Coordinates of C-alpha atoms in Angstrom, one line a residue:
A145 CA 10.5 -3.9 -6.1
V146 CA 9.0 -7.2 -4.9
E147 CA 12.5 -8.7 -4.7
H148 CA 13.8 -5.7 -2.8
Y149 CA 10.8 -5.9 -0.4
K150 CA 11.5 -9.6 0.2
I151 CA 15.1 -8.8 1.2
S152 CA 14.5 -5.5 3.1
R153 CA 10.9 -5.6 4.4
D154 CA 12.0 -5.2 8.0
K155 CA 13.4 -1.8 7.1
I156 CA 10.4 -0.7 5.1
D157 CA 7.5 1.1 6.9
A158 CA 5.3 1.7 3.9
V159 CA 5.1 1.0 0.2
I160 CA 3.7 3.3 -2.5
L161 CA 2.5 1.6 -5.6
D162 CA 1.2 3.0 -8.9
A163 CA -1.8 1.1 -10.2
V164 CA -0.2 1.0 -13.7
M165 CA 3.4 -0.2 -13.9
P166 CA 5.4 -1.6 -16.8
V167 CA 6.2 -5.1 -15.6
M168 CA 3.5 -5.9 -13.0
N169 CA 0.4 -3.9 -12.2
G170 CA -0.2 -2.4 -8.8
G171 CA -2.9 -4.9 -7.8
D172 CA -0.6 -7.9 -8.6
C173 CA 2.3 -6.3 -6.8
F174 CA 0.0 -5.5 -3.8
K175 CA -1.0 -9.2 -3.6
K176 CA 2.6 -10.4 -3.7
L177 CA 3.6 -8.0 -1.0
R178 CA 0.7 -9.0 1.2
K179 CA 1.5 -12.7 0.7
M180 CA 5.0 -11.9 2.1
N181 CA 3.7 -9.7 4.8
P182 CA -0.1 -9.6 5.6
N183 CA 0.5 -6.4 7.6
A184 CA 2.3 -4.4 4.9
S185 CA 1.3 -0.8 4.9
I186 CA 0.5 0.0 1.2
I187 CA -0.6 3.1 -0.6
L188 CA -1.9 2.6 -4.1
C189 CA -2.1 5.6 -6.3
S190 CA -3.7 6.0 -9.7
G191 CA -4.7 8.6 -12.2
F192 CA -7.9 6.6 -12.9
S193 CA -10.9 6.6 -10.7
R194 CA -11.5 3.9 -8.1
D195 CA -12.6 0.8 -9.9
I196 CA -13.8 -2.6 -8.7
A197 CA -10.3 -3.9 -8.4
I198 CA -9.3 -1.2 -5.9
K199 CA -12.5 -1.8 -3.9
E200 CA -11.6 -5.5 -3.9
L201 CA -8.1 -4.8 -2.5
K202 CA -9.6 -2.5 0.2
K203 CA -10.9 -5.7 1.8
E204 CA -7.3 -6.6 2.6
G205 CA -7.2 -3.8 5.2
N206 CA -4.3 -1.5 6.1
F207 CA -4.3 0.1 2.7
E208 CA -4.8 3.6 1.4
F209 CA -5.7 4.9 -2.1
I210 CA -4.9 8.4 -3.4
S211 CA -5.8 9.7 -6.8
K212 CA -3.1 11.3 -9.0
P213 CA -2.2 14.0 -9.3
Y214 CA -2.0 14.2 -5.5
E215 CA -0.4 16.8 -3.3
S216 CA 2.1 16.1 -0.6
A217 CA -0.5 16.7 2.1
Q218 CA -2.6 13.8 0.7
L219 CA 0.4 11.5 0.8
E220 CA 1.3 12.7 4.3
T221 CA -2.3 11.9 5.5
A222 CA -2.3 8.5 3.9
L223 CA 1.1 7.6 5.4
S224 CA 0.1 8.9 8.8
T225 CA -3.1 6.8 8.7
L226 CA -1.2 3.7 7.8
I227 CA 1.6 4.1 10.3
S228 CA -0.7 5.0 13.2
A229 CA -2.8 1.9 12.4
N230 CA 0.4 -0.2 12.9
I231 CA 1.4 1.4 16.2
P232 CA 0.7 -1.2 18.9
K233 CA -1.9 -0.1 21.5
I234 CA -0.5 0.1 25.1
D235 CA -2.9 -0.7 27.9
S236 CA -2.6 1.5 30.9

């Protein structure tokens, strides 16, 4: 996924990561993506409660967390929040 993001990041509006993944955990993946693009819109999801690592990642900004299992409305809200945060403000 990190390699795909490196190649296609201009076409990707948001990334959804699971905190627990087989090759790289969500926190490490998050950090790699942010190194490539400090403004990457990222949603981290987990079946575990928020822990200190997630609170630490929150400092990076433009990041949402949703607990699993989640409903589509929660995902929609998180995506909407991230995308609207990235819309440039137009001065009148």
